Structure formats: C-alpha cells, structure tokens
Short mmCIF file of C-alpha atoms in Angstrom, two decimals:
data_model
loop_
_atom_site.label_atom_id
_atom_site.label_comp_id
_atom_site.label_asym_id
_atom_site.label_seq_id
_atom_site.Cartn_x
_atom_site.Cartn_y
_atom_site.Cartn_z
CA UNK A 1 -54.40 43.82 -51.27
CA UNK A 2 -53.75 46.60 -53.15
CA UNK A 3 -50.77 47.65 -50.78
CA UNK A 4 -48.95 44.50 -52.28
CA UNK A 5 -50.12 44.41 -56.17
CA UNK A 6 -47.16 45.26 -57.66
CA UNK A 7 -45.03 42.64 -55.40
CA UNK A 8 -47.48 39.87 -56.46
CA UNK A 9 -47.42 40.45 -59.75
CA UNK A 10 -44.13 39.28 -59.60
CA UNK A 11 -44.19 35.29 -61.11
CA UNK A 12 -41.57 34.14 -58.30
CA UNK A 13 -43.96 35.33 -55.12
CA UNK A 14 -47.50 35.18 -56.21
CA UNK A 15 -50.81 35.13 -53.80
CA UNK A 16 -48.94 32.17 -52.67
CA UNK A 17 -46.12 33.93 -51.67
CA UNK A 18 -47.71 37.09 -50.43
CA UNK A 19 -50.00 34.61 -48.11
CA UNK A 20 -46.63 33.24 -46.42
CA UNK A 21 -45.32 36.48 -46.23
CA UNK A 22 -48.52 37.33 -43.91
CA UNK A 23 -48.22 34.57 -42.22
CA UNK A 24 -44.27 34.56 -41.47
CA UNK A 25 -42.75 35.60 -38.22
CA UNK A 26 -39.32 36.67 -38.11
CA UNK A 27 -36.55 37.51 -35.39
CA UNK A 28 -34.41 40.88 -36.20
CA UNK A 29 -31.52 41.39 -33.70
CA UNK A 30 -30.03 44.68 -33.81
CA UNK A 31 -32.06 47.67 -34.85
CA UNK A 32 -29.24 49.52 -36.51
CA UNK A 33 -27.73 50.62 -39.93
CA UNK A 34 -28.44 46.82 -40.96
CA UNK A 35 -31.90 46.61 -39.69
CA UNK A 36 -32.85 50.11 -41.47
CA UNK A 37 -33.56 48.50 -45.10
CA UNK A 38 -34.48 45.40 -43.58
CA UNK A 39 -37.49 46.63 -41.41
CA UNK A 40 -38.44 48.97 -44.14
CA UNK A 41 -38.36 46.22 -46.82
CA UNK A 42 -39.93 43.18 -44.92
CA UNK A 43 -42.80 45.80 -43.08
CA UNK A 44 -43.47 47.48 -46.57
CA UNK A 45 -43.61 43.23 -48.01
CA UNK A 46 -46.20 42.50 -45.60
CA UNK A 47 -44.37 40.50 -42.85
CA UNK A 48 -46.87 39.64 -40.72
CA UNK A 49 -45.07 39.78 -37.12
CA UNK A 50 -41.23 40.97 -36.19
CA UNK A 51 -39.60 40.50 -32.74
CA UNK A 52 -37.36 43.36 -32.97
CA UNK A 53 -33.89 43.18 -30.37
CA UNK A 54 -31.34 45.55 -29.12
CA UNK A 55 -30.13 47.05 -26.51
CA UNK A 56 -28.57 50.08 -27.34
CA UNK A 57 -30.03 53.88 -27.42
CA UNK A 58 -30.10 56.25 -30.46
CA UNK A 59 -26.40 58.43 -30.83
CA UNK A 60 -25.55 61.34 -33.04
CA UNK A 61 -22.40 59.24 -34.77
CA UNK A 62 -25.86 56.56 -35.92
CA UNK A 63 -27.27 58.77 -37.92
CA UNK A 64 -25.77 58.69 -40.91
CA UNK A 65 -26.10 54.89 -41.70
CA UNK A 66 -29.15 54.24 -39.50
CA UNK A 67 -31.78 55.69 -41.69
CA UNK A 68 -34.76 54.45 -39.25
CA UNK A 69 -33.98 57.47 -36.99
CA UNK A 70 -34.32 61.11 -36.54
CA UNK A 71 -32.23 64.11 -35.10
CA UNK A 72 -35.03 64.37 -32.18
CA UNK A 73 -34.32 60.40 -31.90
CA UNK A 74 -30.81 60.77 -30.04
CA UNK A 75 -30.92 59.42 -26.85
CA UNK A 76 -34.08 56.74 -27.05
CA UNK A 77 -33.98 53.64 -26.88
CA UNK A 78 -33.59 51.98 -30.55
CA UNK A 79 -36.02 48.94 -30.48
CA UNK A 80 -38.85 50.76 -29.54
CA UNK A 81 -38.56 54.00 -31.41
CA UNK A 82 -38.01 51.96 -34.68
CA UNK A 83 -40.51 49.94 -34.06
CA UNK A 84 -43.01 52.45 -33.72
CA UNK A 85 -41.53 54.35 -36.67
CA UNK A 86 -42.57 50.56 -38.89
CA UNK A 87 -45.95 50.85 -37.41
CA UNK A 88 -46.27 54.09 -39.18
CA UNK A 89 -45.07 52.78 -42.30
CA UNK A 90 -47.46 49.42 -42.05
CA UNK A 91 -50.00 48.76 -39.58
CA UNK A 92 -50.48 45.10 -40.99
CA UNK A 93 -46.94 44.30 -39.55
CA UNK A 94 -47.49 43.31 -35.62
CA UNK A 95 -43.57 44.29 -34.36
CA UNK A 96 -42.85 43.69 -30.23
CA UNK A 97 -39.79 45.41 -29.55
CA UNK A 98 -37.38 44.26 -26.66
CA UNK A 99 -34.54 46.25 -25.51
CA UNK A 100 -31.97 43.79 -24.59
CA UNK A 101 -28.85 42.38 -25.20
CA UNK A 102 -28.65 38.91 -26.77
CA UNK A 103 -26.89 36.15 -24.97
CA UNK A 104 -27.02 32.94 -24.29
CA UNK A 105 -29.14 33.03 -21.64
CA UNK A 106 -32.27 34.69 -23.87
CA UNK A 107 -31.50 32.98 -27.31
CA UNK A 108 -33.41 30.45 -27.08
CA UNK A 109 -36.72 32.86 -25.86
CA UNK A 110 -35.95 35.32 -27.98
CA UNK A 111 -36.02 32.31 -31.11
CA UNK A 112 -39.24 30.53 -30.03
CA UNK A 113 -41.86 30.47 -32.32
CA UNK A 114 -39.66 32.10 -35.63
CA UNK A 115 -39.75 30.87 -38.87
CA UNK A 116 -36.48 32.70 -39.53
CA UNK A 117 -34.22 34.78 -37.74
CA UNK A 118 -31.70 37.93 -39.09
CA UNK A 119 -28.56 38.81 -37.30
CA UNK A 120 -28.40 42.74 -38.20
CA UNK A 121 -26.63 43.05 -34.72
CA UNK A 122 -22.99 44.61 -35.03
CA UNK A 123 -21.58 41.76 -32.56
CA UNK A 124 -19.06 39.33 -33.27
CA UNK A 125 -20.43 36.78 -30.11
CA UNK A 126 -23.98 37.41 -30.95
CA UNK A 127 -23.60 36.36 -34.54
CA UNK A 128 -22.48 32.98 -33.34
CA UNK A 129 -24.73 32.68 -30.88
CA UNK A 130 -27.74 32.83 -33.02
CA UNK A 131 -25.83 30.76 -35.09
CA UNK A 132 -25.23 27.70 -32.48
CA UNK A 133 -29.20 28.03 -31.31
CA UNK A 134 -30.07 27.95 -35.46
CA UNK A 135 -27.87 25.39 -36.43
CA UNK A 136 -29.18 23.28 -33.68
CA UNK A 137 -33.00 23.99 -34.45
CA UNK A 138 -32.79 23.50 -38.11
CA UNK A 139 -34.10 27.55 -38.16
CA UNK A 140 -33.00 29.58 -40.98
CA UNK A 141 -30.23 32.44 -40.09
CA UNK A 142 -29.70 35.75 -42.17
CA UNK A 143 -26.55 37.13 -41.22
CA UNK A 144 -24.64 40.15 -42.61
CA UNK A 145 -21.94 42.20 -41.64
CA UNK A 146 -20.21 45.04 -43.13
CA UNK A 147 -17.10 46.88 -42.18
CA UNK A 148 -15.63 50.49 -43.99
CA UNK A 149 -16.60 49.83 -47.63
CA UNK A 150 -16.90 45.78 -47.63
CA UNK A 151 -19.32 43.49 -46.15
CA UNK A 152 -21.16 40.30 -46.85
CA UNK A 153 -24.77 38.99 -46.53
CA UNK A 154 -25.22 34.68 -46.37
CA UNK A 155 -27.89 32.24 -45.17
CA UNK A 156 -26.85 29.95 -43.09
CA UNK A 157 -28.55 26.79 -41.05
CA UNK A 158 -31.84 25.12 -41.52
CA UNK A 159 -30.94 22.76 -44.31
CA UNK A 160 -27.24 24.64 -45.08
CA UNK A 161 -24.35 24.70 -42.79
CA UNK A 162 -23.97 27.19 -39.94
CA UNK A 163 -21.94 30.02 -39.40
CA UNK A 164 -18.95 28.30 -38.03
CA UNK A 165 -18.78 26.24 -41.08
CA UNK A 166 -17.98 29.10 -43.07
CA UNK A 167 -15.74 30.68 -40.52
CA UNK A 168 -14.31 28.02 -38.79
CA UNK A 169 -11.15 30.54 -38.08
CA UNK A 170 -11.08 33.49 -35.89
CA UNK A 171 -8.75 36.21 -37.48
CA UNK A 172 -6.43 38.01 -35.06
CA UNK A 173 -8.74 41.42 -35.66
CA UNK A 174 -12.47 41.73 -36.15
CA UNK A 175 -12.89 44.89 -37.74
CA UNK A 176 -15.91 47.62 -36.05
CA UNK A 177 -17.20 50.66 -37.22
CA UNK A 178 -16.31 52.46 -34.17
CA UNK A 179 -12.17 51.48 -35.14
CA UNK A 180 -12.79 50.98 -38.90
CA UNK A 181 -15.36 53.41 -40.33
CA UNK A 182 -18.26 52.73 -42.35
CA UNK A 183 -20.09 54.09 -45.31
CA UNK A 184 -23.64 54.22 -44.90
CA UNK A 185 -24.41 53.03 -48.72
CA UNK A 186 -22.74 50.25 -47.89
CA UNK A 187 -24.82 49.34 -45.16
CA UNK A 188 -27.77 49.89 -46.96
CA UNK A 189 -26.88 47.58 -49.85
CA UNK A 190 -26.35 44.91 -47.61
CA UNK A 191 -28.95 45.22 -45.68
CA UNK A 192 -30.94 45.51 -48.84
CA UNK A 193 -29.70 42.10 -49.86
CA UNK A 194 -30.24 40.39 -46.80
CA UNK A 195 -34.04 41.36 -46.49
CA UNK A 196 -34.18 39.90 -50.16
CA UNK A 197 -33.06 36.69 -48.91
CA UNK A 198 -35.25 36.58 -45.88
CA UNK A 199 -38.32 37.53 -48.51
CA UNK A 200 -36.73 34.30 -51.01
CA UNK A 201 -36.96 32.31 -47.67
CA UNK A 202 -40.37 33.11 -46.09
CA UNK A 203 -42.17 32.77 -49.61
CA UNK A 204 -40.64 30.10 -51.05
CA UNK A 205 -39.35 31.74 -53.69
CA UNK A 206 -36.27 29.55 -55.80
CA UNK A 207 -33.61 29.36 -55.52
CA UNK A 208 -33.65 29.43 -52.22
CA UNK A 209 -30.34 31.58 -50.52
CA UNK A 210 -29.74 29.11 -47.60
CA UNK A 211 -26.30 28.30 -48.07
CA UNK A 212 -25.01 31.15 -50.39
CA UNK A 213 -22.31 34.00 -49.96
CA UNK A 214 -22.55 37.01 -51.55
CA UNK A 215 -19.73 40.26 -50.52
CA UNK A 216 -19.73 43.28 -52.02
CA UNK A 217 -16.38 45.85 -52.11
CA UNK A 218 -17.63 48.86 -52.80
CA UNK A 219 -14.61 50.67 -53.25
CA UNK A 220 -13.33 48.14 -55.83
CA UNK A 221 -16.98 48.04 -57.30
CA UNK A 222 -17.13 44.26 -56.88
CA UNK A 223 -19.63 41.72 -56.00
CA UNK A 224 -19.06 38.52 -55.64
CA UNK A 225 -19.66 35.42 -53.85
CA UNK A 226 -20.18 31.44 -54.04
CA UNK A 227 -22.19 28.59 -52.69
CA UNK A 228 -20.94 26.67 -49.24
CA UNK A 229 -23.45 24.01 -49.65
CA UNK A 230 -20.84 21.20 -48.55
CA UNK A 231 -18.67 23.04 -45.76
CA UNK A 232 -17.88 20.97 -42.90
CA UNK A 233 -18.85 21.61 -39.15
CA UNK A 234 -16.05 22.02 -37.10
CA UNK A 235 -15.74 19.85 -34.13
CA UNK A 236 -15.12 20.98 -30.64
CA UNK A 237 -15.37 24.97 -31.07
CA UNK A 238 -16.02 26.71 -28.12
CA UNK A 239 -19.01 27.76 -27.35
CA UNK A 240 -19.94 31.32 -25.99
CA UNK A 241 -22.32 30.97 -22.74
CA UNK A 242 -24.27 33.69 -20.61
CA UNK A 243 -22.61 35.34 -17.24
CA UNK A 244 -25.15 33.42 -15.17
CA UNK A 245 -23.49 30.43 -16.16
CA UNK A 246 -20.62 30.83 -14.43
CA UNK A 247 -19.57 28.32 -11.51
CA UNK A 248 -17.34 28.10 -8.73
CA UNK A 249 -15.49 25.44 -9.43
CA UNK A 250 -14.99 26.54 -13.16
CA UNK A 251 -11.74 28.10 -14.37
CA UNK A 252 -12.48 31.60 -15.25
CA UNK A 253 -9.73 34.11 -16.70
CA UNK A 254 -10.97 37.33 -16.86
CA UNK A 255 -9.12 38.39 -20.32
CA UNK A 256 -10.15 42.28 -19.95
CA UNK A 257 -8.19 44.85 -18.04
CA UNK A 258 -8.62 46.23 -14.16
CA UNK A 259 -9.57 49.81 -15.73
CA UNK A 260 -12.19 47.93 -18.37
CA UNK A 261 -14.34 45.73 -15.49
CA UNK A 262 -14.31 44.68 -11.87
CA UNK A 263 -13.39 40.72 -12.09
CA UNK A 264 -16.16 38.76 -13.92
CA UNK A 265 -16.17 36.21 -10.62
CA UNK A 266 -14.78 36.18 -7.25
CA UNK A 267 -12.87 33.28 -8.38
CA UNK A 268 -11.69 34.77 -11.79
CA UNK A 269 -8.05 35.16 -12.48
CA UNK A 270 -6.55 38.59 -14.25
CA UNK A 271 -4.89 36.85 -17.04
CA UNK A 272 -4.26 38.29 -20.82
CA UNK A 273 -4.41 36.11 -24.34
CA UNK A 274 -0.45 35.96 -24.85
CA UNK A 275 -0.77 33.84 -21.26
CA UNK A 276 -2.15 31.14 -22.76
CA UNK A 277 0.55 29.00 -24.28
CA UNK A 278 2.60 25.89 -24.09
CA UNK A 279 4.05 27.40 -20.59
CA UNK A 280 0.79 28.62 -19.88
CA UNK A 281 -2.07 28.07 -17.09
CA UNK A 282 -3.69 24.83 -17.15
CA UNK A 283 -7.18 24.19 -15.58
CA UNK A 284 -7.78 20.95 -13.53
CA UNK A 285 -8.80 17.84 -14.70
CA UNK A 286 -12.81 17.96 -14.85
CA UNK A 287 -12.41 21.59 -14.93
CA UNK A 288 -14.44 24.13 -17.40
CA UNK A 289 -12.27 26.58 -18.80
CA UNK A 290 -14.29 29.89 -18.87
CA UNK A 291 -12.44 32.77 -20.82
CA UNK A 292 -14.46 36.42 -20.52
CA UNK A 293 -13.54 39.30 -22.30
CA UNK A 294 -15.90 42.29 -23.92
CA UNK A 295 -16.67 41.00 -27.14
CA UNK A 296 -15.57 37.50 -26.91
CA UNK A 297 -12.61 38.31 -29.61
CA UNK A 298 -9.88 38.04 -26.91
CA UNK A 299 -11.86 34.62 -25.05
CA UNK A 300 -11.85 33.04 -28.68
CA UNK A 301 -8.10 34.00 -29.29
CA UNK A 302 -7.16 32.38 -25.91
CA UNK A 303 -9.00 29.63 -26.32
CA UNK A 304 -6.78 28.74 -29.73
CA UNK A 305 -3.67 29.07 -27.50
CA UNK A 306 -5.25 26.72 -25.11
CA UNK A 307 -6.89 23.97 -27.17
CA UNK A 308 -3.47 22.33 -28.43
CA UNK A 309 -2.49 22.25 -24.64
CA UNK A 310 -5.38 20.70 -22.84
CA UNK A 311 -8.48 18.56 -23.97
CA UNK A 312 -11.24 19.84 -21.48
CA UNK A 313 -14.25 21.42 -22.10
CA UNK A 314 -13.78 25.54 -23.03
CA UNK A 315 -16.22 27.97 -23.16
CA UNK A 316 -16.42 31.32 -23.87
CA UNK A 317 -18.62 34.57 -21.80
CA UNK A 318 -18.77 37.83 -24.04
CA UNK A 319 -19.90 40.43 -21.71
CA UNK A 320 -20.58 43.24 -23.80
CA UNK A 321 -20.35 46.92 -22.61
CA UNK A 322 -20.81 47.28 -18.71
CA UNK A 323 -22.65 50.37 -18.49
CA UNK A 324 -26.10 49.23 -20.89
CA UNK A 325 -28.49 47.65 -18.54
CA UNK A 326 -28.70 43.67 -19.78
CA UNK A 327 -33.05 43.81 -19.86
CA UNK A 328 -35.90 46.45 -19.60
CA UNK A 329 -39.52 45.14 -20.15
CA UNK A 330 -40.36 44.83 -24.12
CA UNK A 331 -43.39 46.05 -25.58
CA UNK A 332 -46.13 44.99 -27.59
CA UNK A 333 -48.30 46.17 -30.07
#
C-alpha cells in the first residue's frame, strides 16, 4: 500500500476510500487530450479496472494536447497503445481497450457492469448517448468538453439530472477543435477536474459532484460554475439511434451532402436542414422520422424545424466519419 500512502492520508478518502477505489470499475470513452489526465490520475489512484473506448488512430496534429502518446505513436490505434502505456504506469489497474466507435447500438455493452462512466470523447452525439443510457440506469456520467481556451467538466445522472437537463437547447454551432483550436493546458485542466470528480464519486468522498457545473475560461482567467440539482427533463427530445436501426418504412432524410456519403438507405431522401419548415416535408402518419447527418448537429437542427410541424416520433442517426472502420476485436489484459 505504499503506492497509495500519501492519497490515504488524506481525511476525505481513507482505507475506506482507497478500498472502493480498488474495487471500482469505470467506463472511459475517448482516449484523447481528455482521457490523458484522466487515465493517468485514476491508474496512478488505484482504479481497479477501466474499459477504455475509441475508435480513432494516433495523428501528428494530437500530440500536443494528448499527452498519453509519443512521436513513434502516430498512426496506432489510440485505445490500445494508451492502454498499454497505463499498464506501464500501474500494473494494479486491469484496462481492456476496445477500438470502436460508440453508438447506440454498443452503449448499453459497452456500460454493463460500470459503477461510473466518463465521456472524454470529442463527440457531440456520443455525449448524449451515454447520457440517455445513464440517465436511464441511474449510472453516474462524467462529462467534459472543452473548446479553444473554455470548457466545462459536470456530473450528471445517477441521483442528478442528465445531460439534456442542462442543455435542453441545441445552439446553431457546436464548436470542434479541428474548426476552433484548442490549447492543450486547457485540456489538461479539465480533464484534471473531471478525474477528481470520478475519484469524489467512486470513494465516497463529500460532497459528492453529481449534479455540479464547473467551466473554466482560461483566457479570461475565470472559473466558475453552479449547482443544477433541480433542472427539469425535457420531454420528447429526440433521441439519437444506431444505423442498424434503420427501417423501410421509416422516413429517413439523409441531411449530409452527395460528395460527404452515398445515401444512408435506399429509401433515404437528399434533403438539407433549411427544408424542414412550415412548407416543409412531412412524414406519414405512423411514420418514424429518421434525420442522419455526420455528427448529428444538422439531424438535431432539423428536427427543431420539424417538431412544431408534426407530432410523430423523431429520431436522430449520427454516423460519424465514413472511412474509420465501426469495430475491431478489443483486448484484454
């Protein structure tokens, strides 16, 4: 126990504490800048197992916020090479890596058996996807996000309110770091943050952060945030649901251009966001709506236009980029 003296020494964790810690077993989706002080922090605490998730490989533009990885990393696969790089660092920490995408067609495997999950992934769809599966198993969500010098870090679900409660309103632009920058100290604080609150969760430690805010503006020097304790959820928000879902006799708009993908169904139509509309399309009665785009940003904004227009069921399909392979076999150790 040595490893974890100085850690237990603290009044707030304890043996008692360090004991859950060991026991815990956590979800981490995304293995990027976000995930870099998490995996260090909670592998260093003494986590006792991490799923680790993402699909992506290692790039050259990464390296500068993604701390987990090396020049001679470029070009490998991101779950696996960090995991093996936290097996290094802790070899009390079991970690199974997965190289996949998250959707809702894995969620709910990906979930099963966590006592808490982190959304470190830098995807608008998956953040509420994790949050609709959380919410709806009482499971404890992490999620951060950070954009150019600002981001936030919150805990959301179990006993607090879910993601959608806080943002019940899509804006017209989710910022990225590919289109917005980022600063990798930025990054790192939040991520920082948001393995602190997954440590305050998994021990026990009070106050608990489920249902707190806290944003940081790091060009203003400012931190802030505030309690959401009472938010409401909203009623009737779509919900996103995996490409295999898709049906025949669903209405599917394809919301992404010829040059971006081939149709998402045979029975898709080509149709944009400013379609939608009081002159717009209308689906049958008894028809799904199913609005596809890349990132589920465009299916969300046409699904606004469309709710004040028709009263069926809509649903949303975030397909992601095209080219990265949807599964390869994870890996345990």
């Amino acid at each position: 126990m040595s490893r974890y003296t100085r850690q237990i020494a603290v009044p707030a964790l304890g043996e008692t504490g360090q004991a859950r810690l060991k026991a815990a077993h956590v979800l981490v989706v995304g293995a990027g800048g976000l995930a870099a002080p998490v995996l260090q922090y909670l592998v260093g605490a003494g986590v006792g197992r991490i799923r680790l998730v993402d699909p992506d490989v290692v790039d050259e533009s990464n390296l500068h916020r993604q701390t987990l990885f090396r020049q001679t990393d470029i070009g490998q696969a991101k779950a696996p090479t960090a995991a093996q790089h936290m097996r290094v660092l802790n070899d009390d920490c079991r970690i199974e890596s997965i190289q996949s995408a998250l959707d809702p067609a894995n969620v709910a495997r990906f979930c099963q058996g966590v006592d808490l999950v982190l959304d470190c992934a830098d995807s608008f769809a998956a953040s509420y996807i994790l949050s609709d599966h959380c919410h709806a198993r009482q499971t404890p969500l992490i999620s951060a996000s950070v954009t150019g010098t600002s981001g936030y870090v919150g805990g959301f679900c179990a006993k607090a309110p879910s993601l959608r409660a806080l943002f019940p309103d899509l804006p017209q632009r989710m910022g990225s770091c590919a289109e917005d920058g980022v600063l990798g100290p930025v990054v790192g604080v939040i991520g920082a943050m948001q393995a602190q609150m997954a440590l305050a969760q998994l021990a026990g430690m009070d106050p608990r952060p489920m249902g707190q805010l806290t944003t940081i503006d790091a060009q203003t020097w400012r931190f802030g945030g505030f309690r959401f304790d009472s938010a409401p959820e909203p009623q009737n928000a779509p919900r996103f649901i995996a490409p295999a879902d898709l049906r025949a006799d669903d209405f599917i708009a394809d919301l992404r251009a010829p040059d971006e993908a081939p149709l998402a169904h045979p029975s898709a139509q080509r149709l944009s966001v400013t379609d939608f509309g009081p002159q717009g399309p209308r689906p049958a009665a008894q028809t799904r709506a199913v609005l596809c785009c890349r990132s589920g940003l465009r299916a969300w904004q046409a699904a606004e236009r469309l709710r004040p227009h028709w009263d069926g069921e809509i649903t949303l399909v975030a397909f992601g980029d095209t080219s990265i392979s949807q599964e390869t076999q994870g890996e345990l150790a």
